[in-house]
PDB file of C-alpha atoms and ligand atoms in Angstrom:
ATOM      1  CA  UNK A   1     -39.128  49.563  21.819  1.00  0.00           C
ATOM      2  CA  UNK A   2     -41.959  47.458  23.940  1.00  0.00           C
ATOM      3  CA  UNK A   3     -41.693  43.881  25.070  1.00  0.00           C
ATOM      4  CA  UNK A   4     -43.737  42.654  22.684  1.00  0.00           C
ATOM      5  CA  UNK A   5     -41.990  44.111  19.846  1.00  0.00           C
ATOM      6  CA  UNK A   6     -38.099  42.816  21.435  1.00  0.00           C
ATOM      7  CA  UNK A   7     -39.415  40.084  21.342  1.00  0.00           C
ATOM      8  CA  UNK A   8     -40.973  39.706  18.104  1.00  0.00           C
ATOM      9  CA  UNK A   9     -37.719  40.953  16.555  1.00  0.00           C
ATOM     10  CA  UNK A  10     -35.635  38.196  18.554  1.00  0.00           C
ATOM     11  CA  UNK A  11     -38.188  35.671  17.620  1.00  0.00           C
ATOM     12  CA  UNK A  12     -37.528  36.425  13.909  1.00  0.00           C
ATOM     13  CA  UNK A  13     -34.001  36.503  14.869  1.00  0.00           C
ATOM     14  CA  UNK A  14     -33.989  33.167  15.870  1.00  0.00           C
ATOM     15  CA  UNK A  15     -36.476  31.366  13.551  1.00  0.00           C
ATOM     16  CA  UNK A  16     -34.722  33.165  10.713  1.00  0.00           C
ATOM     17  CA  UNK A  17     -30.613  31.457  11.920  1.00  0.00           C
ATOM     18  CA  UNK A  18     -32.122  28.019  12.328  1.00  0.00           C
ATOM     19  CA  UNK A  19     -34.121  27.949   8.713  1.00  0.00           C
ATOM     20  CA  UNK A  20     -30.594  28.893   6.984  1.00  0.00           C
ATOM     21  CA  UNK A  21     -28.534  25.773   9.119  1.00  0.00           C
ATOM     22  CA  UNK A  22     -31.436  23.737   8.595  1.00  0.00           C
ATOM     23  CA  UNK A  23     -30.914  24.980   4.566  1.00  0.00           C
ATOM     24  CA  UNK A  24     -27.016  24.516   4.889  1.00  0.00           C
ATOM     25  CA  UNK A  25     -27.485  20.678   5.732  1.00  0.00           C
ATOM     26  CA  UNK A  26     -30.008  19.422   3.034  1.00  0.00           C
ATOM     27  CA  UNK A  27     -27.317  21.124   0.948  1.00  0.00           C
ATOM     28  CA  UNK A  28     -24.443  19.714   1.966  1.00  0.00           C
ATOM     29  CA  UNK A  29     -26.292  16.232   1.917  1.00  0.00           C
ATOM     30  CA  UNK A  30     -27.455  17.078  -1.794  1.00  0.00           C
ATOM     31  CA  UNK A  31     -23.621  17.920  -2.901  1.00  0.00           C
ATOM     32  CA  UNK A  32     -22.174  15.050  -1.409  1.00  0.00           C
ATOM     33  CA  UNK A  33     -25.077  12.557  -3.170  1.00  0.00           C
ATOM     34  CA  UNK A  34     -23.894  14.616  -6.551  1.00  0.00           C
ATOM     35  CA  UNK A  35     -20.327  13.804  -5.516  1.00  0.00           C
ATOM     36  CA  UNK A  36     -18.918  11.118  -7.763  1.00  0.00           C
ATOM     37  CA  UNK A  37     -17.726   7.933  -5.027  1.00  0.00           C
ATOM     38  CA  UNK A  38     -14.399   8.894  -5.189  1.00  0.00           C
ATOM     39  CA  UNK A  39     -14.459  12.394  -4.615  1.00  0.00           C
ATOM     40  CA  UNK A  40     -16.835  11.864  -1.591  1.00  0.00           C
ATOM     41  CA  UNK A  41     -14.678   9.395   0.079  1.00  0.00           C
ATOM     42  CA  UNK A  42     -11.807  11.374   0.088  1.00  0.00           C
ATOM     43  CA  UNK A  43     -13.702  14.360   1.712  1.00  0.00           C
ATOM     44  CA  UNK A  44     -14.997  12.280   4.079  1.00  0.00           C
ATOM     45  CA  UNK A  45     -12.185  10.887   5.504  1.00  0.00           C
ATOM     46  CA  UNK A  46      -9.780  13.272   6.261  1.00  0.00           C
ATOM     47  CA  UNK A  47      -5.425  12.428   5.613  1.00  0.00           C
ATOM     48  CA  UNK A  48      -4.046  12.435   8.817  1.00  0.00           C
ATOM     49  CA  UNK A  49      -0.899  14.590   9.626  1.00  0.00           C
ATOM     50  CA  UNK A  50       1.274  11.841   9.600  1.00  0.00           C
ATOM     51  CA  UNK A  51       3.553  13.922  12.341  1.00  0.00           C
ATOM     52  CA  UNK A  52       0.727  14.605  15.413  1.00  0.00           C
ATOM     53  CA  UNK A  53      -0.334  10.784  15.353  1.00  0.00           C
ATOM     54  CA  UNK A  54       1.475   7.624  16.942  1.00  0.00           C
ATOM     55  CA  UNK A  55       1.767   3.998  15.783  1.00  0.00           C
ATOM     56  CA  UNK A  56      -1.700   2.098  16.350  1.00  0.00           C
ATOM     57  CA  UNK A  57      -3.655   5.488  16.936  1.00  0.00           C
ATOM     58  CA  UNK A  58      -7.628   5.339  17.177  1.00  0.00           C
ATOM     59  CA  UNK A  59      -8.331   4.696  12.862  1.00  0.00           C
ATOM     60  CA  UNK A  60      -9.427   1.537  13.847  1.00  0.00           C
ATOM     61  CA  UNK A  61     -12.313   2.827  16.223  1.00  0.00           C
ATOM     62  CA  UNK A  62     -13.648  -0.364  16.632  1.00  0.00           C
ATOM     63  CA  UNK A  63     -11.405  -2.261  16.117  1.00  0.00           C
ATOM     64  CA  UNK A  64      -8.692  -1.191  18.490  1.00  0.00           C
ATOM     65  CA  UNK A  65      -5.063  -2.348  17.990  1.00  0.00           C
ATOM     66  CA  UNK A  66      -2.888  -3.381  20.974  1.00  0.00           C
ATOM     67  CA  UNK A  67       0.117  -2.566  18.505  1.00  0.00           C
ATOM     68  CA  UNK A  68       3.213  -5.032  20.064  1.00  0.00           C
ATOM     69  CA  UNK A  69       5.086  -2.210  17.972  1.00  0.00           C
ATOM     70  CA  UNK A  70       5.852   1.180  20.371  1.00  0.00           C
ATOM     71  CA  UNK A  71       8.729   2.595  17.863  1.00  0.00           C
ATOM     72  CA  UNK A  72       8.821   4.178  14.308  1.00  0.00           C
ATOM     73  CA  UNK A  73      10.384   2.016  11.624  1.00  0.00           C
ATOM     74  CA  UNK A  74      11.786   3.568   8.934  1.00  0.00           C
ATOM     75  CA  UNK A  75      12.259   2.175   5.680  1.00  0.00           C
ATOM     76  CA  UNK A  76      15.007   4.463   3.354  1.00  0.00           C
ATOM     77  CA  UNK A  77      16.539   4.088   0.313  1.00  0.00           C
ATOM     78  CA  UNK A  78      20.016   5.457  -0.391  1.00  0.00           C
ATOM     79  CA  UNK A  79      19.971   8.925  -1.255  1.00  0.00           C
ATOM     80  CA  UNK A  80      20.751   8.739  -4.655  1.00  0.00           C
ATOM     81  CA  UNK A  81      17.478   6.318  -5.309  1.00  0.00           C
ATOM     82  CA  UNK A  82      14.511   9.400  -3.728  1.00  0.00           C
ATOM     83  CA  UNK A  83      12.704  10.189  -6.061  1.00  0.00           C
ATOM     84  CA  UNK A  84      13.707   7.634  -8.827  1.00  0.00           C
ATOM     85  CA  UNK A  85      11.672   4.828 -10.837  1.00  0.00           C
ATOM     86  CA  UNK A  86      13.783   1.274 -10.196  1.00  0.00           C
ATOM     87  CA  UNK A  87      12.762  -2.476 -12.358  1.00  0.00           C
ATOM     88  CA  UNK A  88      15.863  -4.058 -10.929  1.00  0.00           C
ATOM     89  CA  UNK A  89      19.625  -3.247  -8.694  1.00  0.00           C
ATOM     90  CA  UNK A  90      22.569  -3.235 -11.147  1.00  0.00           C
ATOM     91  CA  UNK A  91      24.741  -6.175  -9.798  1.00  0.00           C
ATOM     92  CA  UNK A  92      27.217  -7.877 -11.163  1.00  0.00           C
ATOM     93  CA  UNK A  93      26.751 -11.590 -12.611  1.00  0.00           C
ATOM     94  CA  UNK A  94      28.566 -12.883  -8.980  1.00  0.00           C
ATOM     95  CA  UNK A  95      26.223 -11.148  -6.690  1.00  0.00           C
ATOM     96  CA  UNK A  96      23.703 -13.446  -7.021  1.00  0.00           C
ATOM     97  CA  UNK A  97      20.999 -11.541  -4.970  1.00  0.00           C
ATOM     98  CA  UNK A  98      17.307 -11.393  -5.645  1.00  0.00           C
ATOM     99  CA  UNK A  99      13.951  -9.511  -3.717  1.00  0.00           C
ATOM    100  CA  UNK A 100      10.772 -11.634  -3.921  1.00  0.00           C
ATOM    101  CA  UNK A 101       8.046  -8.939  -3.310  1.00  0.00           C
ATOM    102  CA  UNK A 102       4.109  -9.705  -2.597  1.00  0.00           C
ATOM    103  CA  UNK A 103       1.684  -6.896  -3.568  1.00  0.00           C
ATOM    104  CA  UNK A 104      -2.787  -6.287  -2.707  1.00  0.00           C
ATOM    105  CA  UNK A 105      -1.870  -7.711   0.905  1.00  0.00           C
ATOM    106  CA  UNK A 106      -2.664  -7.374   3.770  1.00  0.00           C
ATOM    107  CA  UNK A 107      -4.629 -10.482   3.210  1.00  0.00           C
ATOM    108  CA  UNK A 108      -5.912 -13.197   4.922  1.00  0.00           C
ATOM    109  CA  UNK A 109      -4.301 -17.078   4.907  1.00  0.00           C
ATOM    110  CA  UNK A 110      -1.681 -15.898   1.832  1.00  0.00           C
ATOM    111  CA  UNK A 111       0.482 -13.279   3.732  1.00  0.00           C
ATOM    112  CA  UNK A 112       0.636 -16.162   7.023  1.00  0.00           C
ATOM    113  CA  UNK A 113       1.322 -18.331   4.466  1.00  0.00           C
ATOM    114  CA  UNK A 114       3.875 -16.565   2.629  1.00  0.00           C
ATOM    115  CA  UNK A 115       4.750 -15.132   6.375  1.00  0.00           C
ATOM    116  CA  UNK A 116       5.651 -19.346   6.949  1.00  0.00           C
ATOM    117  CA  UNK A 117       7.393 -20.382   4.022  1.00  0.00           C
ATOM    118  CA  UNK A 118       9.864 -16.971   4.661  1.00  0.00           C
ATOM    119  CA  UNK A 119      10.550 -17.926   7.971  1.00  0.00           C
ATOM    120  CA  UNK A 120      10.990 -21.277   7.238  1.00  0.00           C
ATOM    121  CA  UNK A 121      13.441 -20.175   4.976  1.00  0.00           C
ATOM    122  CA  UNK A 122      14.914 -17.530   6.720  1.00  0.00           C
ATOM    123  CA  UNK A 123      14.016 -15.006   4.022  1.00  0.00           C
ATOM    124  CA  UNK A 124      12.994 -11.167   4.824  1.00  0.00           C
ATOM    125  CA  UNK A 125      10.642 -10.083   1.443  1.00  0.00           C
ATOM    126  CA  UNK A 126       8.893  -6.939   0.394  1.00  0.00           C
ATOM    127  CA  UNK A 127       5.341  -6.303   0.597  1.00  0.00           C
ATOM    128  CA  UNK A 128       3.677  -3.508  -1.387  1.00  0.00           C
ATOM    129  CA  UNK A 129       0.076  -2.749   0.963  1.00  0.00           C
ATOM    130  CA  UNK A 130      -2.779  -1.668  -0.189  1.00  0.00           C
ATOM    131  CA  UNK A 131      -4.237   0.801   2.233  1.00  0.00           C
ATOM    132  CA  UNK A 132      -7.635  -0.303   2.658  1.00  0.00           C
ATOM    133  CA  UNK A 133      -6.522  -4.008   3.103  1.00  0.00           C
ATOM    134  CA  UNK A 134      -4.763  -1.935   6.268  1.00  0.00           C
ATOM    135  CA  UNK A 135      -7.293  -0.799   7.431  1.00  0.00           C
ATOM    136  CA  UNK A 136      -9.028  -4.073   7.276  1.00  0.00           C
ATOM    137  CA  UNK A 137      -6.812  -6.883   8.241  1.00  0.00           C
ATOM    138  CA  UNK A 138      -4.724  -5.041  11.423  1.00  0.00           C
ATOM    139  CA  UNK A 139      -3.593  -7.818  12.634  1.00  0.00           C
ATOM    140  CA  UNK A 140      -1.976  -9.678   9.265  1.00  0.00           C
ATOM    141  CA  UNK A 141       0.228  -6.172   8.734  1.00  0.00           C
ATOM    142  CA  UNK A 142       1.486  -6.185  12.134  1.00  0.00           C
ATOM    143  CA  UNK A 143       2.596  -9.495  11.896  1.00  0.00           C
ATOM    144  CA  UNK A 144       4.605  -9.662   8.589  1.00  0.00           C
ATOM    145  CA  UNK A 145       6.477  -6.099  10.505  1.00  0.00           C
ATOM    146  CA  UNK A 146       6.748  -7.750  13.130  1.00  0.00           C
ATOM    147  CA  UNK A 147       8.215 -10.849  11.110  1.00  0.00           C
ATOM    148  CA  UNK A 148      10.973  -8.258   9.720  1.00  0.00           C
ATOM    149  CA  UNK A 149       9.749  -7.795   6.751  1.00  0.00           C
ATOM    150  CA  UNK A 150       9.803  -4.548   4.865  1.00  0.00           C
ATOM    151  CA  UNK A 151       7.008  -2.608   3.667  1.00  0.00           C
ATOM    152  CA  UNK A 152       5.365  -0.068   0.806  1.00  0.00           C
ATOM    153  CA  UNK A 153       3.003   1.442  -0.640  1.00  0.00           C
ATOM    154  CA  UNK A 154       1.039   0.710  -2.699  1.00  0.00           C
ATOM    155  CA  UNK A 155      -2.198   3.093  -3.097  1.00  0.00           C
ATOM    156  CA  UNK A 156      -5.519   2.813  -0.953  1.00  0.00           C
ATOM    157  CA  UNK A 157      -7.835   1.823  -3.381  1.00  0.00           C
ATOM    158  CA  UNK A 158      -5.765   0.331  -6.290  1.00  0.00           C
ATOM    159  CA  UNK A 159      -6.774   2.390  -9.347  1.00  0.00           C
ATOM    160  CA  UNK A 160      -5.741   2.547 -12.301  1.00  0.00           C
ATOM    161  CA  UNK A 161      -7.257   5.388 -13.863  1.00  0.00           C
ATOM    162  CA  UNK A 162      -5.391   9.003 -14.720  1.00  0.00           C
ATOM    163  CA  UNK A 163      -5.881  10.735 -11.130  1.00  0.00           C
ATOM    164  CA  UNK A 164      -5.127  14.343 -10.120  1.00  0.00           C
ATOM    165  CA  UNK A 165      -2.855  15.583  -8.183  1.00  0.00           C
ATOM    166  CA  UNK A 166      -5.146  15.710  -5.165  1.00  0.00           C
ATOM    167  CA  UNK A 167      -6.238  12.908  -5.716  1.00  0.00           C
ATOM    168  CA  UNK A 168      -3.456  10.982  -5.928  1.00  0.00           C
ATOM    169  CA  UNK A 169      -1.903  12.615  -2.742  1.00  0.00           C
ATOM    170  CA  UNK A 170      -5.145  10.886  -1.064  1.00  0.00           C
ATOM    171  CA  UNK A 171      -4.141   7.451  -2.562  1.00  0.00           C
ATOM    172  CA  UNK A 172      -0.678   7.820  -1.112  1.00  0.00           C
ATOM    173  CA  UNK A 173      -1.014   9.955   2.176  1.00  0.00           C
ATOM    174  CA  UNK A 174      -4.122   7.801   3.572  1.00  0.00           C
ATOM    175  CA  UNK A 175      -1.684   4.370   2.822  1.00  0.00           C
ATOM    176  CA  UNK A 176       0.916   6.016   3.803  1.00  0.00           C
ATOM    177  CA  UNK A 177      -1.141   7.316   7.233  1.00  0.00           C
ATOM    178  CA  UNK A 178      -2.873   3.829   7.714  1.00  0.00           C
ATOM    179  CA  UNK A 179       0.289   1.978   7.482  1.00  0.00           C
ATOM    180  CA  UNK A 180       1.449   4.559  10.300  1.00  0.00           C
ATOM    181  CA  UNK A 181      -0.681   4.071  12.278  1.00  0.00           C
ATOM    182  CA  UNK A 182      -0.498   0.479  11.944  1.00  0.00           C
ATOM    183  CA  UNK A 183       2.464  -0.443  12.695  1.00  0.00           C
ATOM    184  CA  UNK A 184       4.557   1.810  13.068  1.00  0.00           C
ATOM    185  CA  UNK A 185       6.598   2.002   9.615  1.00  0.00           C
ATOM    186  CA  UNK A 186       7.178   5.091   7.885  1.00  0.00           C
ATOM    187  CA  UNK A 187       7.750   3.670   3.720  1.00  0.00           C
ATOM    188  CA  UNK A 188       9.825   5.069   0.994  1.00  0.00           C
ATOM    189  CA  UNK A 189       8.822   2.220  -1.080  1.00  0.00           C
ATOM    190  CA  UNK A 190       6.148   2.894  -3.406  1.00  0.00           C
ATOM    191  CA  UNK A 191       4.638   0.506  -6.028  1.00  0.00           C
ATOM    192  CA  UNK A 192       1.804   1.931  -8.659  1.00  0.00           C
ATOM    193  CA  UNK A 193      -1.143  -0.019  -9.518  1.00  0.00           C
ATOM    194  CA  UNK A 194      -0.471  -2.175 -12.836  1.00  0.00           C
ATOM    195  CA  UNK A 195       2.969  -0.895 -12.663  1.00  0.00           C
ATOM    196  CA  UNK A 196       1.395   2.037 -14.568  1.00  0.00           C
ATOM    197  CA  UNK A 197       3.310   4.865 -14.583  1.00  0.00           C
ATOM    198  CA  UNK A 198       1.658   8.199 -16.365  1.00  0.00           C
ATOM    199  CA  UNK A 199      -1.922   8.071 -14.255  1.00  0.00           C
ATOM    200  CA  UNK A 200      -0.594  10.430 -11.970  1.00  0.00           C
ATOM    201  CA  UNK A 201       0.290   8.455  -9.171  1.00  0.00           C
ATOM    202  CA  UNK A 202       3.621   7.847  -9.981  1.00  0.00           C
ATOM    203  CA  UNK A 203       4.251  11.247 -10.417  1.00  0.00           C
ATOM    204  CA  UNK A 204       3.281  12.249  -6.963  1.00  0.00           C
ATOM    205  CA  UNK A 205       5.277   9.683  -5.279  1.00  0.00           C
ATOM    206  CA  UNK A 206       8.710  10.114  -6.816  1.00  0.00           C
ATOM    207  CA  UNK A 207       7.279  14.244  -6.095  1.00  0.00           C
ATOM    208  CA  UNK A 208       7.272  13.346  -2.195  1.00  0.00           C
ATOM    209  CA  UNK A 209      11.112  11.188  -2.936  1.00  0.00           C
ATOM    210  CA  UNK A 210       9.602   7.544  -3.125  1.00  0.00           C
ATOM    211  CA  UNK A 211      11.246   5.206  -5.069  1.00  0.00           C
ATOM    212  CA  UNK A 212       9.056   3.514  -7.848  1.00  0.00           C
ATOM    213  CA  UNK A 213       9.666   0.117  -7.249  1.00  0.00           C
ATOM    214  CA  UNK A 214       8.419  -1.866 -10.573  1.00  0.00           C
ATOM    215  CA  UNK A 215      10.104  -5.640 -10.990  1.00  0.00           C
ATOM    216  CA  UNK A 216      12.022  -7.162 -14.018  1.00  0.00           C
ATOM    217  CA  UNK A 217      10.419 -10.751 -13.456  1.00  0.00           C
ATOM    218  CA  UNK A 218       6.642 -11.018 -13.083  1.00  0.00           C
ATOM    219  CA  UNK A 219       6.390 -14.911 -13.675  1.00  0.00           C
ATOM    220  CA  UNK A 220       3.460 -15.283 -15.368  1.00  0.00           C
ATOM    221  CA  UNK A 221       1.408 -13.138 -12.586  1.00  0.00           C
ATOM    222  CA  UNK A 222      -0.799 -11.530 -14.984  1.00  0.00           C
ATOM    223  CA  UNK A 223      -1.410 -14.668 -17.772  1.00  0.00           C
ATOM    224  CA  UNK A 224      -4.866 -16.307 -16.196  1.00  0.00           C
ATOM    225  CA  UNK A 225      -3.863 -19.150 -18.078  1.00  0.00           C
ATOM    226  CA  UNK A 226      -0.873 -20.030 -16.179  1.00  0.00           C
ATOM    227  CA  UNK A 227      -0.539 -23.278 -14.006  1.00  0.00           C
ATOM    228  CA  UNK A 228       1.036 -23.057 -10.681  1.00  0.00           C
ATOM    229  CA  UNK A 229       4.214 -24.979 -12.710  1.00  0.00           C
ATOM    230  CA  UNK A 230       5.113 -22.863 -15.286  1.00  0.00           C
ATOM    231  CA  UNK A 231       4.979 -19.744 -12.964  1.00  0.00           C
ATOM    232  CA  UNK A 232       7.420 -21.666 -11.323  1.00  0.00           C
ATOM    233  CA  UNK A 233       9.248 -21.817 -14.769  1.00  0.00           C
ATOM    234  CA  UNK A 234       8.690 -18.907 -15.272  1.00  0.00           C
ATOM    235  CA  UNK A 235      10.404 -16.948 -12.323  1.00  0.00           C
ATOM    236  CA  UNK A 236      13.303 -19.531 -12.627  1.00  0.00           C
ATOM    237  CA  UNK A 237      14.076 -18.674 -16.171  1.00  0.00           C
ATOM    238  CA  UNK A 238      13.612 -14.722 -15.119  1.00  0.00           C
ATOM    239  CA  UNK A 239      15.411 -14.212 -11.945  1.00  0.00           C
ATOM    240  CA  UNK A 240      18.752 -12.561 -12.127  1.00  0.00           C
ATOM    241  CA  UNK A 241      21.139 -10.807  -9.959  1.00  0.00           C
ATOM    242  CA  UNK A 242      19.268  -7.643  -8.826  1.00  0.00           C
ATOM    243  CA  UNK A 243      16.628  -8.842  -9.720  1.00  0.00           C
ATOM    244  CA  UNK A 244      13.268  -7.778  -8.455  1.00  0.00           C
ATOM    245  CA  UNK A 245      10.484 -11.273  -8.484  1.00  0.00           C
ATOM    246  CA  UNK A 246       6.572  -9.494  -8.731  1.00  0.00           C
ATOM    247  CA  UNK A 247       3.878 -11.999  -6.884  1.00  0.00           C
ATOM    248  CA  UNK A 248       0.560 -11.430  -5.436  1.00  0.00           C
ATOM    249  CA  UNK A 249      -1.009 -12.638  -1.335  1.00  0.00           C
ATOM    250  CA  UNK A 250      -3.742 -10.330  -1.933  1.00  0.00           C
ATOM    251  CA  UNK A 251      -6.862  -9.323  -3.331  1.00  0.00           C
ATOM    252  CA  UNK A 252      -7.792 -12.502  -4.030  1.00  0.00           C
ATOM    253  CA  UNK A 253      -6.440 -16.495  -3.404  1.00  0.00           C
ATOM    254  CA  UNK A 254      -3.681 -16.447  -5.534  1.00  0.00           C
ATOM    255  CA  UNK A 255      -3.552 -20.013  -5.194  1.00  0.00           C
ATOM    256  CA  UNK A 256      -1.282 -20.571  -8.147  1.00  0.00           C
ATOM    257  CA  UNK A 257       1.353 -18.522  -6.429  1.00  0.00           C
ATOM    258  CA  UNK A 258       1.032 -20.053  -2.923  1.00  0.00           C
ATOM    259  CA  UNK A 259       1.582 -23.351  -4.201  1.00  0.00           C
ATOM    260  CA  UNK A 260       4.394 -21.824  -6.805  1.00  0.00           C
ATOM    261  CA  UNK A 261       6.425 -20.142  -3.819  1.00  0.00           C
ATOM    262  CA  UNK A 262       8.010 -23.126  -2.202  1.00  0.00           C
ATOM    263  CA  UNK A 263       9.170 -24.054  -5.479  1.00  0.00           C
ATOM    264  CA  UNK A 264      10.171 -20.951  -6.615  1.00  0.00           C
ATOM    265  CA  UNK A 265      12.498 -20.237  -3.108  1.00  0.00           C
ATOM    266  CA  UNK A 266      13.758 -23.840  -3.798  1.00  0.00           C
ATOM    267  CA  UNK A 267      14.821 -23.111  -7.369  1.00  0.00           C
ATOM    268  CA  UNK A 268      16.310 -20.023  -6.705  1.00  0.00           C
ATOM    269  CA  UNK A 269      18.555 -21.391  -3.237  1.00  0.00           C
ATOM    270  CA  UNK A 270      19.654 -24.485  -5.621  1.00  0.00           C
ATOM    271  CA  UNK A 271      20.822 -21.385  -8.367  1.00  0.00           C
ATOM    272  CA  UNK A 272      22.647 -20.449  -5.983  1.00  0.00           C
ATOM    273  CA  UNK A 273      20.154 -17.001  -4.640  1.00  0.00           C
ATOM    274  CA  UNK A 274      20.522 -14.854  -2.048  1.00  0.00           C
ATOM    275  CA  UNK A 275      16.762 -12.987  -0.869  1.00  0.00           C
ATOM    276  CA  UNK A 276      17.407  -9.741   0.036  1.00  0.00           C
ATOM    277  CA  UNK A 277      14.519  -6.701   0.345  1.00  0.00           C
ATOM    278  CA  UNK A 278      14.201  -3.787  -1.882  1.00  0.00           C
ATOM    279  CA  UNK A 279      16.367  -1.197   0.093  1.00  0.00           C
ATOM    280  CA  UNK A 280      18.925  -4.058   0.417  1.00  0.00           C
ATOM    281  CA  UNK A 281      18.578  -4.504  -3.062  1.00  0.00           C
ATOM    282  CA  UNK A 282      19.597  -1.376  -3.533  1.00  0.00           C
ATOM    283  CA  UNK A 283      22.214  -0.646  -1.144  1.00  0.00           C
ATOM    284  CA  UNK A 284      24.418  -3.529  -2.397  1.00  0.00           C
ATOM    285  CA  UNK A 285      24.149  -1.469  -6.068  1.00  0.00           C
ATOM    286  CA  UNK A 286      25.470   0.668  -4.747  1.00  0.00           C
ATOM    287  CA  UNK A 287      28.582  -0.175  -2.494  1.00  0.00           C
TER     288      UNK A 287
HETATM  289 ZN1   ZN B   1      -1.359  -4.377  -7.471  1.00  0.00          ZN
END
């Protein structure tokens, strides 16, 4: 083979490889644009393997975290409750304990307002977090855990629509990963957004031994016309031993809940209630 012929063959090979590569890039760009948003996001953000990361790892590259938490914190439920759904703990009328729960955070101002009130009254509560909010407000998340409160998984996007197993897995596993990387917490608690039990999320959660944590008392959290006074009254009227009270600190101003909370705490205390976290509630039922 002559030298010029060799050069020609090499040139053709290189040109061919390059144009194939460029074609591939264009094709991938096009196919990503065509992908509906949820799937595109899922693909761009692979789920970190929980076993291979350590707390405060590099999820938030632009906002480096200085986590005060250096050890794992395990939020578990008694074995008999793994993979089940509860709305309350079954306790006798004498056992006046109740669990306050706060959804959709962490959230600026509100979460800290709640933490201050809890601390004043020496109460621990349970927070169900949205993964995206943990990513956006890592320092607030760390404050909740440092205060000794308990944390559960409330999915990444708070979607209600039916999801296939892959999307359900992404919603829950990504949230578990960001909670762990931000705070060192590994939690067995899951709360389905909107309380929807049939859109795929609760099924995935139960298969993975989460406790699907519903509630017995929502006050009028879903009634836009309720005043903070009716909220207080409804929570107090609905309170029962072993009850789980649903409130929200994230996803909006929730000013009525913030206003009502001190009165809810006072009212329940005057009625003889003691406040516990969801895992503590279940341990009491187990006894
Ligand atoms: Zn929610």
